mmCIF file of C-alpha atoms in Angstrom:
data_model
loop_
_atom_site.group_PDB
_atom_site.id
_atom_site.type_symbol
_atom_site.label_atom_id
_atom_site.label_comp_id
_atom_site.label_asym_id
_atom_site.label_seq_id
_atom_site.Cartn_x
_atom_site.Cartn_y
_atom_site.Cartn_z
ATOM 1 C CA UNK H 1 120.808 60.066 107.801
ATOM 2 C CA UNK H 2 117.693 62.006 106.731
ATOM 3 C CA UNK H 3 117.786 62.205 102.828
ATOM 4 C CA UNK H 4 118.475 58.549 103.020
ATOM 5 C CA UNK H 5 115.297 57.935 105.124
ATOM 6 C CA UNK H 6 112.839 60.015 103.299
ATOM 7 C CA UNK H 7 114.239 58.921 100.013
ATOM 8 C CA UNK H 8 111.455 55.912 100.331
ATOM 9 C CA UNK H 9 107.651 56.215 100.283
ATOM 10 C CA UNK H 10 107.176 54.126 103.333
ATOM 11 C CA UNK H 11 104.137 53.956 105.978
ATOM 12 C CA UNK H 12 106.597 54.667 108.551
ATOM 13 C CA UNK H 13 107.500 58.307 106.825
ATOM 14 C CA UNK H 14 104.289 59.883 107.060
ATOM 15 C CA UNK H 15 104.194 58.413 110.808
ATOM 16 C CA UNK H 16 107.081 60.598 111.156
ATOM 17 C CA UNK H 17 106.117 63.542 109.193
ATOM 18 C CA UNK H 18 102.617 63.524 111.291
ATOM 19 C CA UNK H 19 104.293 63.305 114.321
ATOM 20 C CA UNK H 20 106.384 66.382 113.282
ATOM 21 C CA UNK H 21 103.425 68.700 112.179
ATOM 22 C CA UNK H 22 102.087 67.833 115.456
ATOM 23 C CA UNK H 23 104.875 68.841 117.215
ATOM 24 C CA UNK H 24 105.379 72.072 114.853
ATOM 25 C CA UNK H 25 101.840 72.737 115.097
ATOM 26 C CA UNK H 26 101.804 72.506 118.931
ATOM 27 C CA UNK H 27 104.717 74.726 119.643
ATOM 28 C CA UNK H 28 103.203 76.971 116.889
ATOM 29 C CA UNK H 29 100.217 77.803 118.589
ATOM 30 C CA UNK H 30 101.169 77.479 122.361
ATOM 31 C CA UNK H 31 104.168 80.347 121.608
ATOM 32 C CA UNK H 32 102.576 82.300 119.001
ATOM 33 C CA UNK H 33 98.887 82.591 119.956
ATOM 34 C CA UNK H 34 98.044 85.548 122.082
ATOM 35 C CA UNK H 35 94.821 84.103 123.129
ATOM 36 C CA UNK H 36 93.137 82.982 126.783
ATOM 37 C CA UNK H 37 92.661 78.929 126.097
ATOM 38 C CA UNK H 38 89.270 77.478 126.793
ATOM 39 C CA UNK H 39 87.890 73.725 125.376
ATOM 40 C CA UNK H 40 86.347 75.686 122.524
ATOM 41 C CA UNK H 41 89.588 76.956 121.763
ATOM 42 C CA UNK H 42 91.431 73.575 122.268
ATOM 43 C CA UNK H 43 88.560 72.516 119.835
ATOM 44 C CA UNK H 44 89.114 74.491 117.069
ATOM 45 C CA UNK H 45 93.130 73.954 117.288
ATOM 46 C CA UNK H 46 92.528 70.503 116.940
ATOM 47 C CA UNK H 47 90.117 71.026 113.933
ATOM 48 C CA UNK H 48 92.771 73.015 112.240
ATOM 49 C CA UNK H 49 95.653 70.924 113.041
ATOM 50 C CA UNK H 50 93.163 67.981 110.993
ATOM 51 C CA UNK H 51 92.990 70.638 108.357
ATOM 52 C CA UNK H 52 96.980 71.415 108.106
ATOM 53 C CA UNK H 53 97.180 67.162 108.245
ATOM 54 C CA UNK H 54 94.741 66.743 105.632
ATOM 55 C CA UNK H 55 96.188 69.515 103.554
ATOM 56 C CA UNK H 56 99.779 67.179 103.487
ATOM 57 C CA UNK H 57 97.871 64.289 102.421
ATOM 58 C CA UNK H 58 95.994 65.743 99.729
ATOM 59 C CA UNK H 59 99.109 67.375 98.500
ATOM 60 C CA UNK H 60 101.379 63.470 98.589
ATOM 61 C CA UNK H 61 98.028 62.272 96.827
ATOM 62 C CA UNK H 62 98.107 64.800 93.812
ATOM 63 C CA UNK H 63 102.405 64.773 93.549
ATOM 64 C CA UNK H 64 102.031 60.945 93.615
ATOM 65 C CA UNK H 65 98.968 60.452 91.058
ATOM 66 C CA UNK H 66 100.391 62.477 88.479
ATOM 67 C CA UNK H 67 103.953 61.721 88.800
ATOM 68 C CA UNK H 68 105.375 65.143 89.751
ATOM 69 C CA UNK H 69 108.368 63.489 91.471
ATOM 70 C CA UNK H 70 109.745 60.094 91.662
ATOM 71 C CA UNK H 71 108.781 57.319 94.637
ATOM 72 C CA UNK H 72 110.159 59.210 97.516
ATOM 73 C CA UNK H 73 108.669 61.260 100.715
ATOM 74 C CA UNK H 74 111.060 64.482 100.420
ATOM 75 C CA UNK H 75 108.009 66.445 99.300
ATOM 76 C CA UNK H 76 105.859 65.678 102.408
ATOM 77 C CA UNK H 77 108.888 66.186 104.642
ATOM 78 C CA UNK H 78 109.962 69.794 102.906
ATOM 79 C CA UNK H 79 106.233 71.214 102.768
ATOM 80 C CA UNK H 80 106.260 70.060 106.891
ATOM 81 C CA UNK H 81 109.540 72.212 107.022
ATOM 82 C CA UNK H 82 108.635 74.977 105.536
ATOM 83 C CA UNK H 83 106.026 75.373 107.873
ATOM 84 C CA UNK H 84 108.432 75.054 110.520
ATOM 85 C CA UNK H 85 110.865 77.486 109.145
ATOM 86 C CA UNK H 86 107.663 80.046 108.344
ATOM 87 C CA UNK H 87 105.138 79.250 111.178
ATOM 88 C CA UNK H 88 103.538 81.920 110.710
ATOM 89 C CA UNK H 89 101.982 80.442 107.835
ATOM 90 C CA UNK H 90 99.330 78.351 109.805
ATOM 91 C CA UNK H 91 98.184 80.892 112.273
ATOM 92 C CA UNK H 92 95.176 81.995 110.181
ATOM 93 C CA UNK H 93 92.364 79.882 109.744
ATOM 94 C CA UNK H 94 90.772 81.279 106.292
ATOM 95 C CA UNK H 95 94.386 80.570 104.610
ATOM 96 C CA UNK H 96 94.857 77.291 105.895
ATOM 97 C CA UNK H 97 91.294 76.126 104.455
ATOM 98 C CA UNK H 98 91.538 78.417 101.419
ATOM 99 C CA UNK H 99 95.015 76.705 100.538
ATOM 100 C CA UNK H 100 93.675 73.398 101.412
ATOM 101 C CA UNK H 101 90.729 74.072 98.691
ATOM 102 C CA UNK H 102 93.492 75.060 96.301
ATOM 103 C CA UNK H 103 95.364 72.192 96.818
ATOM 104 C CA UNK H 104 91.551 69.859 96.142
ATOM 105 C CA UNK H 105 91.822 72.502 92.642
ATOM 106 C CA UNK H 106 94.919 71.796 91.730
ATOM 107 C CA UNK H 107 94.489 68.096 92.088
ATOM 108 C CA UNK H 108 91.957 68.375 89.481
ATOM 109 C CA UNK H 109 93.951 70.941 87.564
ATOM 110 C CA UNK H 110 96.954 68.528 87.058
ATOM 111 C CA UNK H 111 94.746 65.710 86.445
ATOM 112 C CA UNK H 112 93.535 67.071 83.193
ATOM 113 C CA UNK H 113 96.290 65.818 81.511
ATOM 114 C CA UNK H 114 94.821 62.323 81.335
ATOM 115 C CA UNK H 115 91.943 63.579 79.054
ATOM 116 C CA UNK H 116 88.776 61.798 80.828
ATOM 117 C CA UNK H 117 85.787 63.612 82.638
ATOM 118 C CA UNK H 118 87.376 66.989 81.455
ATOM 119 C CA UNK H 119 83.553 68.629 82.079
ATOM 120 C CA UNK H 120 83.806 67.545 85.759
ATOM 121 C CA UNK H 121 87.428 68.391 86.264
ATOM 122 C CA UNK H 122 86.983 71.645 85.242
ATOM 123 C CA UNK H 123 84.275 72.202 87.228
ATOM 124 C CA UNK H 124 85.459 71.031 90.548
ATOM 125 C CA UNK H 125 88.357 73.166 89.746
ATOM 126 C CA UNK H 126 86.960 76.368 89.726
ATOM 127 C CA UNK H 127 84.154 75.368 92.436
ATOM 128 C CA UNK H 128 87.054 74.510 94.661
ATOM 129 C CA UNK H 129 88.980 78.210 94.086
ATOM 130 C CA UNK H 130 85.605 80.125 94.171
ATOM 131 C CA UNK H 131 85.458 78.581 97.494
ATOM 132 C CA UNK H 132 88.924 79.548 98.403
ATOM 133 C CA UNK H 133 88.683 82.652 97.184
ATOM 134 C CA UNK H 134 85.857 83.856 99.329
ATOM 135 C CA UNK H 135 87.744 82.659 102.309
ATOM 136 C CA UNK H 136 90.980 84.581 101.110
ATOM 137 C CA UNK H 137 90.406 87.036 97.642
ATOM 138 C CA UNK H 138 93.517 86.556 96.476
ATOM 139 C CA UNK H 139 93.009 82.844 95.688
ATOM 140 C CA UNK H 140 91.607 83.932 92.619
ATOM 141 C CA UNK H 141 94.580 84.230 90.859
ATOM 142 C CA UNK H 142 94.680 80.423 90.881
ATOM 143 C CA UNK H 143 92.000 80.737 88.319
ATOM 144 C CA UNK H 144 95.119 81.372 85.952
ATOM 145 C CA UNK H 145 95.925 77.726 85.980
ATOM 146 C CA UNK H 146 93.002 76.942 84.732
ATOM 147 C CA UNK H 147 93.413 78.870 81.220
ATOM 148 C CA UNK H 148 96.628 78.213 81.488
ATOM 149 C CA UNK H 149 95.668 74.052 81.774
ATOM 150 C CA UNK H 150 93.329 74.432 78.862
ATOM 151 C CA UNK H 151 95.691 75.911 77.137
ATOM 152 C CA UNK H 152 98.745 73.421 77.827
ATOM 153 C CA UNK H 153 96.801 70.262 77.893
ATOM 154 C CA UNK H 154 95.329 71.776 74.029
ATOM 155 C CA UNK H 155 91.907 71.522 75.361
ATOM 156 C CA UNK H 156 89.837 73.692 72.565
ATOM 157 C CA UNK H 157 85.982 72.646 72.477
ATOM 158 C CA UNK H 158 84.758 75.814 73.658
ATOM 159 C CA UNK H 159 81.942 73.801 75.621
ATOM 160 C CA UNK H 160 85.053 72.831 78.482
ATOM 161 C CA UNK H 161 86.365 76.754 78.533
ATOM 162 C CA UNK H 162 82.357 77.610 79.520
ATOM 163 C CA UNK H 163 82.269 74.851 82.223
ATOM 164 C CA UNK H 164 84.676 76.659 84.701
ATOM 165 C CA UNK H 165 82.215 80.068 84.891
ATOM 166 C CA UNK H 166 79.363 77.495 85.765
ATOM 167 C CA UNK H 167 81.823 76.375 88.621
ATOM 168 C CA UNK H 168 81.781 80.380 89.970
ATOM 169 C CA UNK H 169 77.816 80.756 89.272
ATOM 170 C CA UNK H 170 77.470 77.692 91.241
ATOM 171 C CA UNK H 171 79.213 78.693 94.242
ATOM 172 C CA UNK H 172 77.897 82.365 93.661
ATOM 173 C CA UNK H 173 74.600 81.262 94.017
ATOM 174 C CA UNK H 174 74.465 78.993 97.343
ATOM 175 C CA UNK H 175 76.406 82.030 98.819
ATOM 176 C CA UNK H 176 74.566 84.780 97.946
ATOM 177 C CA UNK H 177 71.173 82.990 98.527
ATOM 178 C CA UNK H 178 72.433 81.763 101.842
ATOM 179 C CA UNK H 179 73.163 85.689 102.790
ATOM 180 C CA UNK H 180 70.077 87.044 101.305
ATOM 181 C CA UNK H 181 68.092 84.241 104.219
ATOM 182 C CA UNK H 182 71.009 85.393 106.764
ATOM 183 C CA UNK H 183 70.300 88.923 105.748
ATOM 184 C CA UNK H 184 73.687 90.082 105.187
ATOM 185 C CA UNK H 185 74.475 92.789 103.229
ATOM 186 C CA UNK H 186 76.016 91.534 99.907
ATOM 187 C CA UNK H 187 77.588 94.362 98.532
ATOM 188 C CA UNK H 188 79.129 95.181 102.020
ATOM 189 C CA UNK H 189 80.919 91.930 101.630
ATOM 190 C CA UNK H 190 82.291 91.610 98.575
ATOM 191 C CA UNK H 191 83.480 95.379 98.846
ATOM 192 C CA UNK H 192 85.539 94.091 101.596
ATOM 193 C CA UNK H 193 87.090 91.245 99.901
ATOM 194 C CA UNK H 194 88.974 93.339 97.639
ATOM 195 C CA UNK H 195 91.905 94.882 99.564
ATOM 196 C CA UNK H 196 95.902 95.209 98.319
ATOM 197 C CA UNK H 197 99.055 96.258 100.219
ATOM 198 C CA UNK H 198 102.617 97.173 99.277
ATOM 199 C CA UNK H 199 103.687 97.782 103.076
ATOM 200 C CA UNK H 200 106.218 95.103 103.920
ATOM 201 C CA UNK H 201 107.239 96.791 106.757
ATOM 202 C CA UNK H 202 104.936 94.214 109.238
ATOM 203 C CA UNK H 203 107.402 91.483 107.745
ATOM 204 C CA UNK H 204 110.224 93.292 109.241
ATOM 205 C CA UNK H 205 110.708 90.312 112.186
ATOM 206 C CA UNK H 206 114.387 88.617 112.209
ATOM 207 C CA UNK H 207 112.071 85.340 112.304
ATOM 208 C CA UNK H 208 110.487 85.783 108.725
ATOM 209 C CA UNK H 209 112.939 87.076 107.042
ATOM 210 C CA UNK H 210 115.419 84.185 108.160
ATOM 211 C CA UNK H 211 112.851 82.277 106.942
ATOM 212 C CA UNK H 212 112.122 83.859 104.029
ATOM 213 C CA UNK H 213 115.188 84.328 103.042
ATOM 214 C CA UNK H 214 116.025 80.618 103.129
ATOM 215 C CA UNK H 215 112.725 79.057 101.305
ATOM 216 C CA UNK H 216 113.366 81.883 98.656
ATOM 217 C CA UNK H 217 116.750 81.293 98.072
ATOM 218 C CA UNK H 218 116.773 77.525 97.987
ATOM 219 C CA UNK H 219 113.440 77.680 96.003
ATOM 220 C CA UNK H 220 114.943 79.967 93.338
ATOM 221 C CA UNK H 221 118.303 78.133 92.999
ATOM 222 C CA UNK H 222 116.223 74.472 92.636
ATOM 223 C CA UNK H 223 113.871 76.184 90.138
ATOM 224 C CA UNK H 224 116.468 76.766 87.789
ATOM 225 C CA UNK H 225 117.245 72.797 87.491
ATOM 226 C CA UNK H 226 113.328 72.426 87.303
ATOM 227 C CA UNK H 227 113.007 74.184 84.281
ATOM 228 C CA UNK H 228 115.795 73.300 82.609
ATOM 229 C CA UNK H 229 114.998 69.529 83.128
ATOM 230 C CA UNK H 230 111.355 70.067 82.449
ATOM 231 C CA UNK H 231 112.498 69.385 78.376
ATOM 232 C CA UNK H 232 113.646 66.090 79.575
ATOM 233 C CA UNK H 233 110.363 64.757 80.808
ATOM 234 C CA UNK H 234 107.654 62.810 78.486
ATOM 235 C CA UNK H 235 105.492 64.918 76.201
ATOM 236 C CA UNK H 236 102.592 64.360 78.549
ATOM 237 C CA UNK H 237 104.289 65.535 81.524
ATOM 238 C CA UNK H 238 105.376 68.582 80.500
ATOM 239 C CA UNK H 239 102.417 70.615 80.998
ATOM 240 C CA UNK H 240 101.766 69.464 84.248
ATOM 241 C CA UNK H 241 105.377 70.859 85.195
ATOM 242 C CA UNK H 242 104.857 73.796 83.841
ATOM 243 C CA UNK H 243 101.718 74.380 85.966
ATOM 244 C CA UNK H 244 103.814 73.851 88.994
ATOM 245 C CA UNK H 245 106.165 76.657 87.970
ATOM 246 C CA UNK H 246 103.000 78.971 87.094
ATOM 247 C CA UNK H 247 101.166 78.035 90.852
ATOM 248 C CA UNK H 248 104.706 79.012 92.430
ATOM 249 C CA UNK H 249 104.638 82.361 90.643
ATOM 250 C CA UNK H 250 101.194 83.252 91.542
ATOM 251 C CA UNK H 251 102.438 81.984 95.263
ATOM 252 C CA UNK H 252 105.019 85.214 95.017
ATOM 253 C CA UNK H 253 102.139 87.541 93.196
ATOM 254 C CA UNK H 254 100.186 86.898 96.643
ATOM 255 C CA UNK H 255 103.117 87.331 98.962
ATOM 256 C CA UNK H 256 103.474 90.671 97.047
ATOM 257 C CA UNK H 257 100.147 92.106 97.223
ATOM 258 C CA UNK H 258 98.772 90.394 100.107
ATOM 259 C CA UNK H 259 96.683 93.046 102.064
ATOM 260 C CA UNK H 260 97.718 91.894 105.485
ATOM 261 C CA UNK H 261 101.348 90.361 105.741
ATOM 262 C CA UNK H 262 101.961 88.540 108.920
ATOM 263 C CA UNK H 263 103.593 86.069 107.207
ATOM 264 C CA UNK H 264 100.084 83.451 106.815
ATOM 265 C CA UNK H 265 100.739 84.301 103.096
ATOM 266 C CA UNK H 266 103.457 82.175 102.585
ATOM 267 C CA UNK H 267 101.455 79.132 102.799
ATOM 268 C CA UNK H 268 100.364 79.424 98.811
ATOM 269 C CA UNK H 269 103.594 79.152 97.850
ATOM 270 C CA UNK H 270 105.087 75.966 99.767
ATOM 271 C CA UNK H 271 103.308 73.417 97.751
ATOM 272 C CA UNK H 272 104.715 74.578 94.077
ATOM 273 C CA UNK H 273 108.135 74.970 95.872
ATOM 274 C CA UNK H 274 107.959 71.206 97.506
ATOM 275 C CA UNK H 275 107.446 70.058 93.931
ATOM 276 C CA UNK H 276 110.443 72.125 92.712
ATOM 277 C CA UNK H 277 112.824 71.433 95.367
ATOM 278 C CA UNK H 278 112.274 67.798 95.284
ATOM 279 C CA UNK H 279 112.815 67.578 91.806
ATOM 280 C CA UNK H 280 116.397 69.245 92.477
ATOM 281 C CA UNK H 281 116.925 66.725 95.319
ATOM 282 C CA UNK H 282 116.532 64.047 93.216
ATOM 283 C CA UNK H 283 119.059 64.875 90.686
ATOM 284 C CA UNK H 284 121.714 66.215 93.574
ATOM 285 C CA UNK H 285 124.960 63.309 93.347
ATOM 286 C CA UNK H 286 126.109 64.349 95.908
ATOM 287 C CA UNK H 287 124.342 62.885 99.269
ATOM 288 C CA UNK H 288 126.124 65.284 101.758
ATOM 289 C CA UNK H 289 124.611 68.332 99.982
ATOM 290 C CA UNK H 290 121.361 66.923 100.041
ATOM 291 C CA UNK H 291 122.009 66.005 103.943
ATOM 292 C CA UNK H 292 122.969 69.641 104.473
ATOM 293 C CA UNK H 293 119.755 70.851 102.447
ATOM 294 C CA UNK H 294 117.804 69.254 104.954
ATOM 295 C CA UNK H 295 119.256 70.362 108.166
ATOM 296 C CA UNK H 296 119.253 73.736 107.361
ATOM 297 C CA UNK H 297 115.498 73.258 106.596
ATOM 298 C CA UNK H 298 115.077 71.122 109.693
ATOM 299 C CA UNK H 299 117.667 73.463 112.313
ATOM 300 C CA UNK H 300 116.406 76.835 111.251
ATOM 301 C CA UNK H 301 113.184 76.609 113.198
ATOM 302 C CA UNK H 302 115.517 76.158 116.134
ATOM 303 C CA UNK H 303 117.533 78.821 115.928
ATOM 304 C CA UNK H 304 114.898 81.657 114.918
ATOM 305 C CA UNK H 305 112.899 80.162 117.871
ATOM 306 C CA UNK H 306 116.051 81.499 120.208
ATOM 307 C CA UNK H 307 116.112 85.079 118.361
#
């Protein structure tokens, strides 16, 4: 049974998840990538697969290290299955990289609960989010997580509130210096970063509609249980669980305002949604229901490929 296999956290689980991700990535690129294949393109896709795989392991590390779920592999298999359900999420290389940097930042933000190396963690988080924003501008919304963390973890020292600005300034100075040396028009670059759209017609594809409906339905259903159970967590962990909800809200906002809506913008929602759904799977007493949820996610991409 799938639920029993991934209900544990063993090396074999990660081997299976990695192989599944490889299959999903390969099929997605072969079927959906409209380009002439050559050596350069193959190398590029190998690198992008490495980014996908690294994202999965960084995600697993931040969740396990901060006790956001119990010791199991549900979170990583859900993350990979979300990609299978909405494979368009991995077609945009900039968003792939941006999401990886957001995961780096989220790891530092959540770890603020220990109150150790606060300044370094705040600097790192702002640094990574700024880089992510240069690749995909609306990643800038994740700066709200830093502000929320400062409030929820009761970090009141004024100096700590200034540190993130230093992180932003560091990246800005480095990038601006490079552009000046390379002769790139800085104003033109930054003016073209900020775009917004509420036109959802491009998402009117059966595969995307079915995939998004299933993910959002499961996510909203799980969210009720997740929020309800936050009160049962220890006082030190509650802020971390609240930050995951905020992260999910930011992901939804990005989906709504994304200038180019092609399904890739859903990627920012996968990590928080996987954590929320994993917490739900952990409290389900009916094994058949847990098994059914995982099978629906596993079979959905097979069905949508036939449409």
